[in-house]
Coordinates of C-alpha atoms and ligand atoms in Angstrom, one line a residue:
X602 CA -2.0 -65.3 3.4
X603 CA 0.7 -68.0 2.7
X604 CA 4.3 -67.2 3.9
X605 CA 7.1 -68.5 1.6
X606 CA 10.8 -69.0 2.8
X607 CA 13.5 -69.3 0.1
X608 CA 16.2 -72.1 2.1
X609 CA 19.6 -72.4 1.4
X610 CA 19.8 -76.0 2.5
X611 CA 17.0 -77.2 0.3
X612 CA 17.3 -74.8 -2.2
X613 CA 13.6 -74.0 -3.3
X614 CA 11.1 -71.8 -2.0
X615 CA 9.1 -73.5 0.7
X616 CA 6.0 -72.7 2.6
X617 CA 6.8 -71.4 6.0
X618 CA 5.4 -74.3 8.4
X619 CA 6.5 -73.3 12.0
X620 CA 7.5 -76.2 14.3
X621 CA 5.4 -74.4 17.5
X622 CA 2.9 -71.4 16.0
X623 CA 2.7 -69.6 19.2
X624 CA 6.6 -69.5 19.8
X625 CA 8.2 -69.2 16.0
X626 CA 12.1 -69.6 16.6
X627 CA 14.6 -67.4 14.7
X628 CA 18.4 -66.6 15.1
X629 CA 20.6 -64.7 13.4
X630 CA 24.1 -64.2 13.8
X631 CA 25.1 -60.9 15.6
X632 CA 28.0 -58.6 15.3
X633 CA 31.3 -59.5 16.7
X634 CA 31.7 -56.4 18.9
X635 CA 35.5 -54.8 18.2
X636 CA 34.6 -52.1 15.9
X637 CA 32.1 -49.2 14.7
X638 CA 29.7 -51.9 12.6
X639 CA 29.8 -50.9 8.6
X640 CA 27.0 -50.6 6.3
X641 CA 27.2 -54.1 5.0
X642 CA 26.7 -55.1 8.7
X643 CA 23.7 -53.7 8.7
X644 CA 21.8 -55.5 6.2
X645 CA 21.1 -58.4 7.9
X646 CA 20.0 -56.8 11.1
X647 CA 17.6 -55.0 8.5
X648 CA 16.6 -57.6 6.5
X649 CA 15.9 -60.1 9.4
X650 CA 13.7 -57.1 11.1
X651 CA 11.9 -57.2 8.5
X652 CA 10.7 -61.1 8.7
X653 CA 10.9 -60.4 12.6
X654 CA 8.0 -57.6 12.2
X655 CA 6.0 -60.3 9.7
X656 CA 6.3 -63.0 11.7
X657 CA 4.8 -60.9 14.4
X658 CA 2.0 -59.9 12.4
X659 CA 1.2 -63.0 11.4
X660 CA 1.2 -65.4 14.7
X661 CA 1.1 -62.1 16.9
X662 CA 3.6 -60.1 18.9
X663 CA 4.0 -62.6 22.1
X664 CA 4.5 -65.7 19.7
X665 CA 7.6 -65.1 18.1
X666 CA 11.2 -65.5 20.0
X667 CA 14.0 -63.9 17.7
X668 CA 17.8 -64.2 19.0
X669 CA 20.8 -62.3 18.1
X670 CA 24.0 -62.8 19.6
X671 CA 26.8 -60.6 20.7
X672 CA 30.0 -62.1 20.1
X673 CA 32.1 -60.3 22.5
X674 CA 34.9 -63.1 22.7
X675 CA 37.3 -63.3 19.8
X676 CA 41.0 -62.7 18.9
X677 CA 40.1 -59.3 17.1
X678 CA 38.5 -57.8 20.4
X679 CA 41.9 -58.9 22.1
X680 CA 43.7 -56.6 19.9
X681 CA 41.9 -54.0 19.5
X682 CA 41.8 -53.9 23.3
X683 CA 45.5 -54.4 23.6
X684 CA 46.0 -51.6 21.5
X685 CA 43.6 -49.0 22.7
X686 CA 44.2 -49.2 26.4
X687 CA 47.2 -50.3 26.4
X688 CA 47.8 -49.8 30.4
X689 CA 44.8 -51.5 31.7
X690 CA 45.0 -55.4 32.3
X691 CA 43.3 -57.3 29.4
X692 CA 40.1 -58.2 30.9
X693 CA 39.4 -55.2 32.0
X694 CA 40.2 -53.7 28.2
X695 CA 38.2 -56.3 26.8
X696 CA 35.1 -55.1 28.9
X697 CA 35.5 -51.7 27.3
X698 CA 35.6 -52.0 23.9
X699 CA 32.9 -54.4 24.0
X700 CA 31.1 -52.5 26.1
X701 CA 31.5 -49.5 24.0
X702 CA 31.0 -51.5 20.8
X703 CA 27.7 -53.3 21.8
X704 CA 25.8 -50.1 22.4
X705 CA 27.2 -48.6 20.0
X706 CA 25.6 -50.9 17.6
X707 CA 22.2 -51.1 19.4
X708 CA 22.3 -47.2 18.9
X709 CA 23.1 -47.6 15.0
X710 CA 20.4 -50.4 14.4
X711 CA 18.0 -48.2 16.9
X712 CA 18.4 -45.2 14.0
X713 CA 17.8 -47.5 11.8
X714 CA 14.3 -48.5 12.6
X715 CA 15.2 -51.8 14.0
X716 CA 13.3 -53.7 16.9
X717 CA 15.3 -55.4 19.4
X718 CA 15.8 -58.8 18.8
X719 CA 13.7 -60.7 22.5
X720 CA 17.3 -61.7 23.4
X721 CA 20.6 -60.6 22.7
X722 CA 22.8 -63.1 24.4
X723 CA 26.8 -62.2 24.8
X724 CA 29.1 -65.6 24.2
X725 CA 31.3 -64.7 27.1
X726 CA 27.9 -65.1 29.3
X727 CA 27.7 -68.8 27.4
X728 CA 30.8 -70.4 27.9
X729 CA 30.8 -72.1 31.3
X730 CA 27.3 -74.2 32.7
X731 CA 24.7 -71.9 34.0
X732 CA 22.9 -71.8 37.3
X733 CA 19.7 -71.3 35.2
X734 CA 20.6 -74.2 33.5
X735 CA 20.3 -72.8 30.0
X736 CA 23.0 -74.5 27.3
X737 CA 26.5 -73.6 27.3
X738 CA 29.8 -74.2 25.0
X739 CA 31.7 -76.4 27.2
X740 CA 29.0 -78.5 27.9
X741 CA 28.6 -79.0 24.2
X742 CA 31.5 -79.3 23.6
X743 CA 31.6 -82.5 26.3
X744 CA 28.6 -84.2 24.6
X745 CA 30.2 -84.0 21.1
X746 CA 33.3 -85.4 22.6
X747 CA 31.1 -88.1 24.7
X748 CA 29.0 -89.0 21.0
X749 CA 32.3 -89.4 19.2
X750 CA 32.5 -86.4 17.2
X751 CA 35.1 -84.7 18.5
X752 CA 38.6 -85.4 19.9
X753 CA 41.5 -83.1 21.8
X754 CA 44.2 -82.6 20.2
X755 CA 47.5 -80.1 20.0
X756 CA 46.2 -78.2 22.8
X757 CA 43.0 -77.8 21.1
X758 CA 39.4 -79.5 20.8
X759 CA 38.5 -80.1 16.8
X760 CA 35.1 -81.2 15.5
X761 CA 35.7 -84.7 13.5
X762 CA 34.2 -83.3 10.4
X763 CA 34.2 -87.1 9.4
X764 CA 32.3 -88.4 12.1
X765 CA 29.3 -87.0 10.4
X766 CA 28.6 -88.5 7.3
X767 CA 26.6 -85.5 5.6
X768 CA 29.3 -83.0 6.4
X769 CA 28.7 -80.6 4.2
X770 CA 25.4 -80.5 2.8
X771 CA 24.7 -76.8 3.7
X772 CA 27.5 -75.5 1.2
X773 CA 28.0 -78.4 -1.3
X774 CA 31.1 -78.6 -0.2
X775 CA 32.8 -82.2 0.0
X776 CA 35.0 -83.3 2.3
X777 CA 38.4 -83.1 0.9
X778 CA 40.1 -86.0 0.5
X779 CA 42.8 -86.7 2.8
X780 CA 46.3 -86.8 0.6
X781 CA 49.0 -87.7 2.4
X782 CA 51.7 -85.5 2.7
X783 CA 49.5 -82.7 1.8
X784 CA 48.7 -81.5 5.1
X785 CA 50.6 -77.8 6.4
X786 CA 52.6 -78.2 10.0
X787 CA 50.3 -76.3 11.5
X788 CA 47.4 -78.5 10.7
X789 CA 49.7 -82.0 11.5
X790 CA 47.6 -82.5 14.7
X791 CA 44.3 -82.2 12.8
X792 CA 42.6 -86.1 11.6
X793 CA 41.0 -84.0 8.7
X794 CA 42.3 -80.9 7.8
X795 CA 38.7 -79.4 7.5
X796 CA 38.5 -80.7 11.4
X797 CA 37.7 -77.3 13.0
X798 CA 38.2 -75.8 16.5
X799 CA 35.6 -75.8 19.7
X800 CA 38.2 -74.7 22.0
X801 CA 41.7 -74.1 21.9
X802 CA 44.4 -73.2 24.9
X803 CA 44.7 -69.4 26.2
X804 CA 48.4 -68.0 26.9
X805 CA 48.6 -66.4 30.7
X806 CA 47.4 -63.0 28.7
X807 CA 44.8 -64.5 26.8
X808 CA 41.1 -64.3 28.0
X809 CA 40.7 -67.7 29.1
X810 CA 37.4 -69.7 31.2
X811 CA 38.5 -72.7 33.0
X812 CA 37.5 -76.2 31.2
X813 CA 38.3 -80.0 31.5
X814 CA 40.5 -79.3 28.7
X815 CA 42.5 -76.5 30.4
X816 CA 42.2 -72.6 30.8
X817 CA 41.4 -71.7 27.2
X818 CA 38.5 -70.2 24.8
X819 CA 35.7 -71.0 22.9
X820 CA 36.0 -71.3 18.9
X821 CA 33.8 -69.2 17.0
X822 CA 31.3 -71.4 15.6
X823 CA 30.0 -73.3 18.9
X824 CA 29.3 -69.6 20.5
X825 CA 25.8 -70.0 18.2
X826 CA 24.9 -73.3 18.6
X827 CA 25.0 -73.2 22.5
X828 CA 22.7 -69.8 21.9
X829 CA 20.7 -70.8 20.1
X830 CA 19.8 -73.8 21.7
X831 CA 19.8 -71.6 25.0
X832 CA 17.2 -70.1 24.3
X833 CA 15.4 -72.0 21.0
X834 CA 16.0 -75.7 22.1
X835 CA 17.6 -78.1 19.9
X836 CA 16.0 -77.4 17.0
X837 CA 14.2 -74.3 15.8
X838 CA 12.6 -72.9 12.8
X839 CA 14.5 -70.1 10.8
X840 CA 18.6 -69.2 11.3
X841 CA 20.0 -66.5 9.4
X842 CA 22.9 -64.0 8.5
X843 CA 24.8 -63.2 5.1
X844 CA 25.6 -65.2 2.9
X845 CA 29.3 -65.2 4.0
X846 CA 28.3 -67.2 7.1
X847 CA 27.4 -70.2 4.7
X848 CA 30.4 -72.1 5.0
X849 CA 32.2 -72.5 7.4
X850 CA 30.3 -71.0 10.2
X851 CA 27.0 -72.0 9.4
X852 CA 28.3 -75.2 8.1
X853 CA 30.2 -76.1 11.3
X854 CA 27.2 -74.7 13.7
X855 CA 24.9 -77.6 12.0
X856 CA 27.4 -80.2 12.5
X857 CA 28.2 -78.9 16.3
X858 CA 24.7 -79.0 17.3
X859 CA 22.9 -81.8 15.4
X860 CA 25.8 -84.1 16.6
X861 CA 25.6 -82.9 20.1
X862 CA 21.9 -83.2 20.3
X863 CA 21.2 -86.0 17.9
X864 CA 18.5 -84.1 15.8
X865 CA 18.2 -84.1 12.1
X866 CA 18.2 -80.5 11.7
X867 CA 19.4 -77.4 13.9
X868 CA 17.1 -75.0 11.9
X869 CA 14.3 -75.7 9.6
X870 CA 15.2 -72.6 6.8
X871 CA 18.2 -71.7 6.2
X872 CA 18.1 -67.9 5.3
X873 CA 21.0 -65.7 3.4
X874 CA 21.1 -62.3 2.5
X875 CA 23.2 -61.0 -0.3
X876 CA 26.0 -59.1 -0.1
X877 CA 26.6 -55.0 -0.1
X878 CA 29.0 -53.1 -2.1
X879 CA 29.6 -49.7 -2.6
X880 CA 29.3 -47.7 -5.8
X881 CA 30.4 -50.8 -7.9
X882 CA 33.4 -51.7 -5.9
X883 CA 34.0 -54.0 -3.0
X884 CA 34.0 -52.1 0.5
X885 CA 37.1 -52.0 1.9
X886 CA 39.0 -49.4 4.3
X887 CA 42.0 -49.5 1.4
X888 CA 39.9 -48.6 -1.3
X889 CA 38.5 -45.6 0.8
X890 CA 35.3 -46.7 0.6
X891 CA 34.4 -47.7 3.5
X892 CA 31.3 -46.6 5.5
X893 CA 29.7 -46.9 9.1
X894 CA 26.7 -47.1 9.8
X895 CA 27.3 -44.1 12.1
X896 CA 29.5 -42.0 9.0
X897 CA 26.1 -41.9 7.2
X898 CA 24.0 -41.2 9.9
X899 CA 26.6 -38.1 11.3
X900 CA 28.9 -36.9 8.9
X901 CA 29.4 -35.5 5.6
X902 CA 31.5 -38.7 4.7
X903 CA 29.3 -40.1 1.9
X904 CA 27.5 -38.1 -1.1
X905 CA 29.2 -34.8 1.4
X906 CA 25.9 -34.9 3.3
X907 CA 24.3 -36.7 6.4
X908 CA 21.8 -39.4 5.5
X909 CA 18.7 -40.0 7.9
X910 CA 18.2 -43.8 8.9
X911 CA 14.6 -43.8 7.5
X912 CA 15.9 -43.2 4.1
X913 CA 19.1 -45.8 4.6
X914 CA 16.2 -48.6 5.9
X915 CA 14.5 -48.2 2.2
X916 CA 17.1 -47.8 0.8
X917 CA 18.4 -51.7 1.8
X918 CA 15.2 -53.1 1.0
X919 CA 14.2 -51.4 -2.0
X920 CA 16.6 -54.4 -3.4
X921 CA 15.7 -57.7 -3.0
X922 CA 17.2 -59.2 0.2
X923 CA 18.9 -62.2 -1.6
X924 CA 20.3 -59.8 -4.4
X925 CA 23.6 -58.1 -4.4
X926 CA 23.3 -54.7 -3.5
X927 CA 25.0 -51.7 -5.1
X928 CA 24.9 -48.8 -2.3
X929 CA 25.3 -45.3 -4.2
X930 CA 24.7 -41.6 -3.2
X931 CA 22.2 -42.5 -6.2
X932 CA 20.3 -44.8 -4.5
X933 CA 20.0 -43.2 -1.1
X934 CA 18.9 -40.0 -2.9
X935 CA 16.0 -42.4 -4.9
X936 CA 15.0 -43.7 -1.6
X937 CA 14.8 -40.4 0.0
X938 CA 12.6 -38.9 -2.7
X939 CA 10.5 -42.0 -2.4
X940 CA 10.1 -41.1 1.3
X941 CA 9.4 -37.7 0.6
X942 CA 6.4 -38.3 -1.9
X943 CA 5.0 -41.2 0.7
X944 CA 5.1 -38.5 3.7
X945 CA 3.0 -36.1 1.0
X946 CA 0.4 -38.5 0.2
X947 CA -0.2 -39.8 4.1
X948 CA -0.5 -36.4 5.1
X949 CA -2.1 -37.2 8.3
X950 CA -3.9 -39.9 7.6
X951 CA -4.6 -42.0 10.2
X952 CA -3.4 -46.0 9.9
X953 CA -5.7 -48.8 8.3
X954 CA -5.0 -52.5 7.6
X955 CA -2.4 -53.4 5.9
X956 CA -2.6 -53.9 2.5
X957 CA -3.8 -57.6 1.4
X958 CA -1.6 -57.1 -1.4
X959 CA 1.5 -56.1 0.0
X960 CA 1.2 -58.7 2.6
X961 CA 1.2 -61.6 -0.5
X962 CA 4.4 -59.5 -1.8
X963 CA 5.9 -59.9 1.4
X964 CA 4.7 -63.7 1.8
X965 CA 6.6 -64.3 -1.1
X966 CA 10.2 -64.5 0.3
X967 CA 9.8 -61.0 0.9
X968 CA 9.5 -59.6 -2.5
X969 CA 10.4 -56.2 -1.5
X970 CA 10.2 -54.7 -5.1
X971 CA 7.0 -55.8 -5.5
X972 CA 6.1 -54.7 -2.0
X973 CA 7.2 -51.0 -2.9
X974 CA 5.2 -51.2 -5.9
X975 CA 2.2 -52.3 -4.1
X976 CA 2.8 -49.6 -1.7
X977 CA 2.8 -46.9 -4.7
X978 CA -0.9 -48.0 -5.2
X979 CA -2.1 -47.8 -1.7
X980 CA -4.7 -44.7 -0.4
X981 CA -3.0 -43.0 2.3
X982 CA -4.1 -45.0 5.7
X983 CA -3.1 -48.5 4.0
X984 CA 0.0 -47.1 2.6
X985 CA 0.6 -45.9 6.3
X986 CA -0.3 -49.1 7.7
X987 CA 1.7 -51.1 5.3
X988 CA 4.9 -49.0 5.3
X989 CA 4.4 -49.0 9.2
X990 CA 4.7 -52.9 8.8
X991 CA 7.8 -53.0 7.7
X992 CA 9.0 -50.2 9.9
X993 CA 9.0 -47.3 7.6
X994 CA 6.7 -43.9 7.8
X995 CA 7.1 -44.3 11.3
X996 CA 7.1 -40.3 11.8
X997 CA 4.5 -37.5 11.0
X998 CA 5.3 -35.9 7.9
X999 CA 6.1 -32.8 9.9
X1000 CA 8.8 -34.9 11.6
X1001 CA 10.0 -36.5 8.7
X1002 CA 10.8 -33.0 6.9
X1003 CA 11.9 -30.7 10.4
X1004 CA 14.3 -33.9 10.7
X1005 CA 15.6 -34.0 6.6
X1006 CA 15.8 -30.3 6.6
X1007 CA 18.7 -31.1 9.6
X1008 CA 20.2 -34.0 7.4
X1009 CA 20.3 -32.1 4.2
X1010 CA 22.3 -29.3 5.7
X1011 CA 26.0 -29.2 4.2
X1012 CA 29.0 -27.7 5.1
X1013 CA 28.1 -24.1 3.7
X1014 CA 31.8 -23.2 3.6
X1015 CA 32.8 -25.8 1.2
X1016 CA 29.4 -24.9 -1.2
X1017 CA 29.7 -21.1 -1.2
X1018 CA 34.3 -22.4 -2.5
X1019 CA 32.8 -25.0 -5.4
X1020 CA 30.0 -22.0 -6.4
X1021 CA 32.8 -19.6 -6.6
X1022 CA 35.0 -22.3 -8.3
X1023 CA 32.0 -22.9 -11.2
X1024 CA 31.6 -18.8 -11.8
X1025 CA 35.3 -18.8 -12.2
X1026 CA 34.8 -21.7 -14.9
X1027 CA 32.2 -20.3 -16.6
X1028 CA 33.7 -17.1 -17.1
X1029 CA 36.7 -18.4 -18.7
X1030 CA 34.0 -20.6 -20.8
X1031 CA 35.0 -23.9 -19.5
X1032 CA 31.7 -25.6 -19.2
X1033 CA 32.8 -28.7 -19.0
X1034 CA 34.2 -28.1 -15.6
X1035 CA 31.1 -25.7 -14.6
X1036 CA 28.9 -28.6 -15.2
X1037 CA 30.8 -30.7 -13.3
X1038 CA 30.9 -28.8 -10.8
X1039 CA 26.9 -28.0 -10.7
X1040 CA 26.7 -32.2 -10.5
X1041 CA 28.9 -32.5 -7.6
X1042 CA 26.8 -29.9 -5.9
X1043 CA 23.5 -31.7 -6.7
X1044 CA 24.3 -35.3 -5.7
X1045 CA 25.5 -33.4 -2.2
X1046 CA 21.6 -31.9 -2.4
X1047 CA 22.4 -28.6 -3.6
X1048 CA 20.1 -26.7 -6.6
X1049 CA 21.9 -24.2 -8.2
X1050 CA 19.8 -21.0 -9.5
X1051 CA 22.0 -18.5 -11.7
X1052 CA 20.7 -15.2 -12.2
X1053 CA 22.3 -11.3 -12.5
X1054 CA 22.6 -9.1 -9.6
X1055 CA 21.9 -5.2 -9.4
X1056 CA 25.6 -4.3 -11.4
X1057 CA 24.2 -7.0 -14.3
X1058 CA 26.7 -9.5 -13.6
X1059 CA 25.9 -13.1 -12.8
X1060 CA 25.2 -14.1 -9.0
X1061 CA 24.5 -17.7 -8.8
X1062 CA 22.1 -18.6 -5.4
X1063 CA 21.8 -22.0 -3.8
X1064 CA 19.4 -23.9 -1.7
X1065 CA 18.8 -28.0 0.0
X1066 CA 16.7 -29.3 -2.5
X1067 CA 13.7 -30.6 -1.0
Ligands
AMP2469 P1 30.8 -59.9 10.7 O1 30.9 -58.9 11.8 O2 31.8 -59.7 9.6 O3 30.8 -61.3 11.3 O4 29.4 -59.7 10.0 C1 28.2 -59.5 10.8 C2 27.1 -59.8 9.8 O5 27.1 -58.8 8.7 C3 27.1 -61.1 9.1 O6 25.7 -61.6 9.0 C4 27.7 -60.9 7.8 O7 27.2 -61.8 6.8 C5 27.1 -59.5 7.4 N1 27.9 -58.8 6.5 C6 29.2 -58.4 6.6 N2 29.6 -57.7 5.5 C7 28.6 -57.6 4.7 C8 28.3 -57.0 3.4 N3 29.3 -56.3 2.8 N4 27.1 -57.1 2.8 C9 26.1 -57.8 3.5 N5 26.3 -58.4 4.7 C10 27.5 -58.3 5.3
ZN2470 ZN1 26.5 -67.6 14.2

């Protein structure tokens, strides 16, 4: 089977050629760890497992290295520590909501059927030189400065964006010209103004690593480019992340590390997966629609139900990974019935090969639509094996429905006040809001049967649907 890559840089589809085919390289950018990660966060970490569990399938388990960092240094961690403890020195503030954050998210991405990456570096472990000698930031940062591509200035250390003369080739975005006058104050020490930061100064209550250049921090962008070439090398096969990351921070990661190592490419594909909305609308925490990872799998918060993370796994990849995706009560129900009717047919079948024909599916930049509808056509051991490839039907069936028996279960209170609330409408004839009322119940997994009780008047019973 031949393995296709869509790449952003090149913009085609290209057969997958891996520098090294018994250690394939891939990194994708991690989560910044100040906060509960949302559900857009976790479709990259999906996506990404995914190609991780092909890749090891097709050049075997021990021959494929897959990073994903931690960034646990960034102003947003210093404020959220500041304000949640606000009695304990920084550092020590720092340490816990990081702490609490990273395993946090391993636990999310654990529900969710992911495989550790092999390596999950933390920046703050990156920043100095290392006893085992693996890269760092600051001595980056000192080649870049030592090749000519990057100066101190204004207390900080910038990237000369126009030291590099295809600045820019990952986004299509040209340098701007330089108009005089036009630059802001706070960018009057910059040569370019799309000169970016590799380390700037820390204040006395700053987190701060001591560097030639002063007591200060890393900038974002160089955290990846000395991971990656910790423990990739200079110059690997596949880096990915959303499509967000494109510019600038997976703009100014080529320029940091093919300047400081003289290559002509950090990464041979460039990978980007679309971006996540919810029901129709942008996520965001004004608009009230905005979901963790954790709401869906442990409260009532979305579709007033619990969601388990085999049927949130499907339901990120029934859409094709460089598509935007609409997440909707809708969607996650679809996914679940889908699950449901796969658990049925397996029965307990054991696990074959994996289907031929999902595997070309896959190959093909990971066609997941066509990989579900190969799967619809499998016999039950090669629908087992295939789904098992990608992470899914993981369970027995008797698992699978003791566990969505659990998740389906709503806040009985709350169904037994809307059931009462539809008799009341239907007696006064207003079916409008009866029906309405029936939907609401439904998309929270709730059938409805109406019948009369022993005094002939109506008695409406519920159960979870299955
Ligand atoms: P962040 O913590 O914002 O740096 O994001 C971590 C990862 O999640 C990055 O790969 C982002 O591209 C990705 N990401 C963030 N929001 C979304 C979203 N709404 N849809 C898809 N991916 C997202
Ligand atoms: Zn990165």
């Amino acid at each position: 089977m031949e393995l296709r890559l869509y790449d952003t840089l090149t913009k085609d589809k290209r057969v997958f050629t891996p520098i090294d085919p018994s250690d394939v390289r891939m990194y994708v950018c991690g989560p910044t760890v100040y906060d509960f990660a949302h559900i857009g966060n976790a479709r990259p970490v999906i996506v990404f497992d995914v190609l991780f569990r092909l890749l090891r399938h097709l050049y075997g388990a021990d021959h494929v290295t897959y990073v994903r960092n931690i960034t646990d240094v960034d102003d947003k961690i210093n404020d959220r520590a500041a304000r949640d403890f606000p009695g304990l020195p920084l550092n020590e503030a720092i340490r816990k909501v990081t702490e609490a954050t990273a395993s946090q998210f391993q636990a999310d991405v654990t529900a969710l059927g992911c495989l550790s990456p092999t390596h999950q570096p933390r920046a703050t472990e990156f920043v100095l030189p290392r006893p085992d000698g693996r890269a760092d930031m600051v001595t980056l940062i000192k080649q870049l400065i030592a090749r000519g591509h990057a100066y101190e200035a204004g207390g900080e250390v910038l990237f000369d964006v126009q030291s590099m003369p295809d600045y820019g080739v990952l986004s299509g975005r040209r340098l701007e010209e330089q108009k005089a006058g036009a630059r802001i104050a706070v960018d009057a020490h910059k040569k370019n103004p799309a000169d970016f930061v590799l380390w700037k100064l820390s204040s006395e209550n700053e987190p701060g690593w001591d560097s030639p250049w002063g007591r200060g921090r890393p900038g974002w962008h160089i955290e990846c480019s000395a991971m990656s070439a910790a423990y990739l090398g200079d110059v690997f096969d596949i880096h990915g992340g959303g499509l967000d990351l494109i510019f600038p921070h997976h703009e100014n990661e080529i320029a940091q590390s093919r300047c400081a190592h003289g290559t002509h490419a950090m990464a041979n594909y460039w990978m980007h997966n679309g971006f996540l909305q919810v029901e129709g609308e942008k996520m965001s925490k004004s608009l009230g629609n905005f979901f963790t990872i954790n709401e869906l799998l442990t409260t009532e918060k979305f579709g007033g139900r619990k969601w388990s993370g085999e049927a949130l796994r499907l339901a990120m990849l029934k859409t094709h990974y460089r598509s935007p995706i609409d997440w909707t009560v809708q969607g996650l129900q679809d996914a679940e019935k889908m699950l449901d009717r796969w658990y049925d047919v397996v029965g307990d079948a054991p696990a074959s090969e994996v289907s031929a024909d999902v595997l070309d599916a896959l190959g093909d930049d990971m066609n997941m639509p066509k990989v579900i509808a190969e799967l619809h056509r499998q016999s039950p051991e090669s629908l087992k094996a295939s789904a098992n490839l990608l992470g899914l039907l993981t369970q027995t069936g008797a698992q699978w429905r003791a566990n969505q028996t659990q998740d389906r279960s709503v806040d009985e209170g709350a169904v037994e006040a809307l059931i009462r609330a539809r008799t009341e409408a239907r007696a006064r004839k207003d079916f409008k809001e009866s029906d309405r009322i029936r939907d609401e119940l439904a998309a929270m997994g709730v059938v409805l049967k109406d019948g009369k009780g022993a005094d002939g008047k109506p008695v409406t019973t519920w159960e979870i649907a299955r």
